[in-house]
Amino acid sequence: MQHSTSSALVVSGWHRMSYSFNDNTLISQHLESLIRKLHAFVGNAVTQDRYIVFGAGSTQVLSAAAYALSLANSSSSHSPTRVVASVPYYSLYKQQVEYFNSEKFKYEGDAHTWRNRSESDASTNVIEFVTSPNNPDGLLNKAVLHGPNVKTIYDRAYYWPHFTPIPAPADEDLMVFTLSKLTGHAGSRF
């Protein structure tokens, strides 16, 4: 502690984070490459032929995903897309849907209560949040709902080998990861 200044490691705030870069992008190509290499090395996610979107925290990325998926569903129905999650779930799922109060999507509760409804009513558009591994129980959850009008967002914040065994690389259409659990970069999601 007497030599804290000389032993400090300082990384500039702009280094490899999401600001404007010379190629007019908002994500460093180097950061994107490192994210892909990290997932390949760890074996927790398929990233080949996938887009990587970088955001400032879970609220931004999860809300953007729900909004985009509700727009994709809106052409087939005029009612808001139902947003559900299996209990226990990350409370932000419900809070952010209610906070943004969008006409495009509406929080509807536990995914299990919608299982029979979504299968019998093919016109209802549903977005299911799946936390895997789940917090707090650590279960590797899978989607409860299926069908042509169901879109799934997999929240994979804890899908790293130091939190849970990785039986296979995650390979869903929309997966959300974070650096905050891995490296301490709070407020990052991709």
Tab-separated table of C-alpha atoms in Angstrom, residues 19-176:
chain	number	residue	atom	x	y	z
A	19	TYR	CA	-17.468	5.220	-28.346
A	20	SER	CA	-17.060	6.443	-31.922
A	21	PHE	CA	-14.169	4.920	-33.825
A	22	ASN	CA	-12.307	5.905	-37.001
A	23	ASP	CA	-14.424	3.514	-39.105
A	24	ASN	CA	-17.638	5.326	-37.952
A	25	THR	CA	-18.774	2.400	-35.812
A	26	LEU	CA	-19.752	2.466	-32.153
A	27	ILE	CA	-18.002	-0.769	-31.260
A	28	SER	CA	-14.313	-1.368	-31.579
A	29	GLN	CA	-13.540	-4.033	-34.162
A	30	HIS	CA	-10.786	-5.140	-31.802
A	31	LEU	CA	-13.276	-5.505	-28.923
A	32	GLU	CA	-15.638	-7.488	-31.146
A	33	SER	CA	-12.760	-9.767	-32.162
A	34	LEU	CA	-11.777	-10.279	-28.521
A	35	ILE	CA	-15.383	-11.093	-27.545
A	36	ARG	CA	-15.526	-13.735	-30.292
A	37	LYS	CA	-12.148	-15.184	-29.256
A	38	LEU	CA	-13.164	-15.290	-25.603
A	39	HIS	CA	-16.391	-17.183	-26.348
A	40	ALA	CA	-14.526	-19.609	-28.621
A	41	PHE	CA	-11.860	-20.228	-25.986
A	42	VAL	CA	-14.361	-20.681	-23.143
A	43	GLY	CA	-16.766	-22.650	-25.342
A	44	ASN	CA	-19.895	-21.023	-23.947
A	45	ALA	CA	-21.409	-19.489	-27.100
A	46	VAL	CA	-21.468	-19.781	-30.857
A	47	THR	CA	-20.453	-16.425	-32.351
A	48	GLN	CA	-19.584	-17.353	-35.935
A	49	ASP	CA	-21.941	-15.673	-38.428
A	50	ARG	CA	-23.586	-13.727	-35.590
A	51	TYR	CA	-23.972	-10.018	-35.020
A	52	ILE	CA	-22.602	-8.536	-31.815
A	53	VAL	CA	-24.344	-5.481	-30.409
A	54	PHE	CA	-22.690	-3.707	-27.501
A	55	GLY	CA	-24.721	-1.715	-24.986
A	56	ALA	CA	-24.493	0.176	-21.745
A	57	GLY	CA	-26.105	-2.225	-19.336
A	58	SER	CA	-28.915	-4.720	-19.241
A	59	THR	CA	-31.757	-2.191	-19.369
A	60	GLN	CA	-30.550	-0.792	-22.685
A	61	VAL	CA	-29.858	-4.093	-24.436
A	62	LEU	CA	-32.789	-6.105	-23.055
A	63	SER	CA	-35.263	-3.285	-23.769
A	64	ALA	CA	-33.896	-2.806	-27.283
A	65	ALA	CA	-34.233	-6.541	-27.935
A	66	ALA	CA	-37.828	-6.618	-26.644
A	67	TYR	CA	-38.697	-3.539	-28.703
A	68	ALA	CA	-37.124	-4.971	-31.877
A	69	LEU	CA	-38.832	-8.334	-31.445
A	70	SER	CA	-42.196	-6.683	-30.747
A	71	LEU	CA	-41.831	-4.712	-33.986
A	72	ALA	CA	-41.042	-7.933	-35.850
A	73	ASN	CA	-44.285	-9.383	-34.480
A	74	SER	CA	-46.415	-6.252	-34.989
A	75	SER	CA	-47.203	-6.887	-38.659
A	76	SER	CA	-49.330	-9.916	-37.753
A	77	SER	CA	-51.283	-8.360	-34.874
A	78	HIS	CA	-52.419	-4.979	-33.606
A	79	SER	CA	-52.364	-5.930	-29.918
A	80	PRO	CA	-49.165	-5.506	-27.908
A	81	THR	CA	-46.698	-8.379	-27.768
A	82	ARG	CA	-46.875	-10.194	-24.429
A	83	VAL	CA	-43.608	-10.330	-22.463
A	84	VAL	CA	-43.175	-13.212	-20.007
A	85	ALA	CA	-40.473	-14.870	-17.882
A	86	SER	CA	-40.325	-17.982	-15.708
A	87	VAL	CA	-40.418	-17.467	-11.941
A	88	PRO	CA	-37.979	-16.760	-10.312
A	89	TYR	CA	-36.721	-14.181	-12.774
A	90	TYR	CA	-34.611	-11.024	-12.916
A	91	SER	CA	-36.991	-8.315	-11.659
A	92	LEU	CA	-35.763	-5.863	-14.287
A	93	TYR	CA	-37.657	-7.799	-16.978
A	94	LYS	CA	-40.984	-6.674	-15.543
A	95	GLN	CA	-39.779	-3.261	-14.349
A	96	GLN	CA	-38.338	-2.198	-17.698
A	97	VAL	CA	-41.418	-3.261	-19.653
A	98	GLU	CA	-43.628	-1.313	-17.265
A	99	TYR	CA	-41.229	1.659	-17.127
A	100	PHE	CA	-41.062	2.146	-20.900
A	101	ASN	CA	-44.855	1.675	-21.111
A	102	SER	CA	-44.657	0.874	-24.816
A	103	GLU	CA	-47.719	0.289	-26.939
A	104	LYS	CA	-45.718	-2.451	-28.671
A	105	PHE	CA	-45.243	-4.793	-25.698
A	106	LYS	CA	-46.811	-5.475	-22.295
A	107	TYR	CA	-45.588	-7.529	-19.331
A	108	GLU	CA	-47.869	-10.513	-18.697
A	109	GLY	CA	-46.191	-12.511	-15.907
A	110	ASP	CA	-45.006	-16.086	-15.574
A	111	ALA	CA	-44.256	-17.990	-18.789
A	112	HIS	CA	-45.757	-21.188	-17.345
A	113	THR	CA	-49.225	-19.592	-17.133
A	114	TRP	CA	-48.949	-18.691	-20.826
A	115	ARG	CA	-47.930	-22.175	-22.003
A	116	ASN	CA	-51.461	-23.383	-22.768
A	117	ARG	CA	-52.653	-19.969	-23.974
A	118	SER	CA	-49.866	-19.501	-26.533
A	119	GLU	CA	-50.321	-23.004	-27.949
A	120	SER	CA	-54.092	-22.565	-28.309
A	121	ASP	CA	-53.983	-18.975	-29.588
A	122	ALA	CA	-51.546	-18.814	-32.496
A	123	SER	CA	-52.316	-15.115	-33.072
A	124	THR	CA	-50.868	-13.969	-29.719
A	125	ASN	CA	-47.325	-12.655	-30.044
A	126	VAL	CA	-45.095	-13.456	-27.087
A	127	ILE	CA	-41.529	-12.612	-26.063
A	128	GLU	CA	-40.078	-14.884	-23.393
A	129	PHE	CA	-37.080	-13.867	-21.286
A	130	VAL	CA	-35.058	-16.947	-20.315
A	131	THR	CA	-32.304	-16.529	-17.722
A	132	SER	CA	-29.802	-19.355	-18.069
A	133	PRO	CA	-28.212	-20.060	-15.724
A	134	ASN	CA	-30.933	-18.618	-13.598
A	135	ASN	CA	-30.235	-16.334	-10.696
A	136	PRO	CA	-30.635	-17.265	-7.829
A	137	ASP	CA	-31.095	-21.030	-8.347
A	138	GLY	CA	-28.413	-21.611	-11.038
A	139	LEU	CA	-30.639	-23.801	-13.218
A	140	LEU	CA	-29.882	-23.964	-16.946
A	141	ASN	CA	-33.369	-22.924	-18.008
A	142	LYS	CA	-34.817	-23.428	-21.461
A	143	ALA	CA	-37.712	-21.660	-23.127
A	144	VAL	CA	-41.138	-22.740	-21.873
A	145	LEU	CA	-43.053	-21.371	-24.870
A	146	HIS	CA	-42.644	-22.399	-28.504
A	147	GLY	CA	-44.322	-21.596	-31.775
A	148	PRO	CA	-44.203	-19.247	-34.750
A	149	ASN	CA	-45.334	-16.213	-32.715
A	150	VAL	CA	-42.946	-16.766	-29.808
A	151	LYS	CA	-39.583	-14.969	-29.720
A	152	THR	CA	-37.034	-15.776	-27.018
A	153	ILE	CA	-34.345	-13.612	-25.431
A	154	TYR	CA	-31.729	-15.663	-23.563
A	155	ASP	CA	-30.057	-13.732	-20.742
A	156	ARG	CA	-26.675	-15.471	-20.391
A	157	ALA	CA	-25.017	-13.142	-17.857
A	158	TYR	CA	-23.820	-16.086	-15.738
A	159	TYR	CA	-23.086	-18.558	-18.556
A	160	TRP	CA	-19.365	-18.629	-17.842
A	161	PRO	CA	-17.365	-21.642	-16.585
A	162	HIS	CA	-16.493	-20.062	-13.242
A	163	PHE	CA	-20.250	-19.805	-12.453
A	164	THR	CA	-21.667	-22.983	-13.996
A	165	PRO	CA	-20.634	-26.063	-15.965
A	166	ILE	CA	-20.913	-25.421	-19.715
A	167	PRO	CA	-22.462	-28.555	-21.268
A	168	ALA	CA	-22.476	-27.035	-24.784
A	169	PRO	CA	-21.974	-23.658	-26.435
A	170	ALA	CA	-25.161	-21.572	-26.313
A	171	ASP	CA	-26.601	-21.320	-29.809
A	172	GLU	CA	-29.859	-19.372	-29.600
A	173	ASP	CA	-31.001	-16.655	-32.000
A	174	LEU	CA	-30.751	-13.876	-29.400
A	175	MET	CA	-28.348	-14.226	-26.474
A	176	VAL	CA	-27.312	-11.452	-24.092
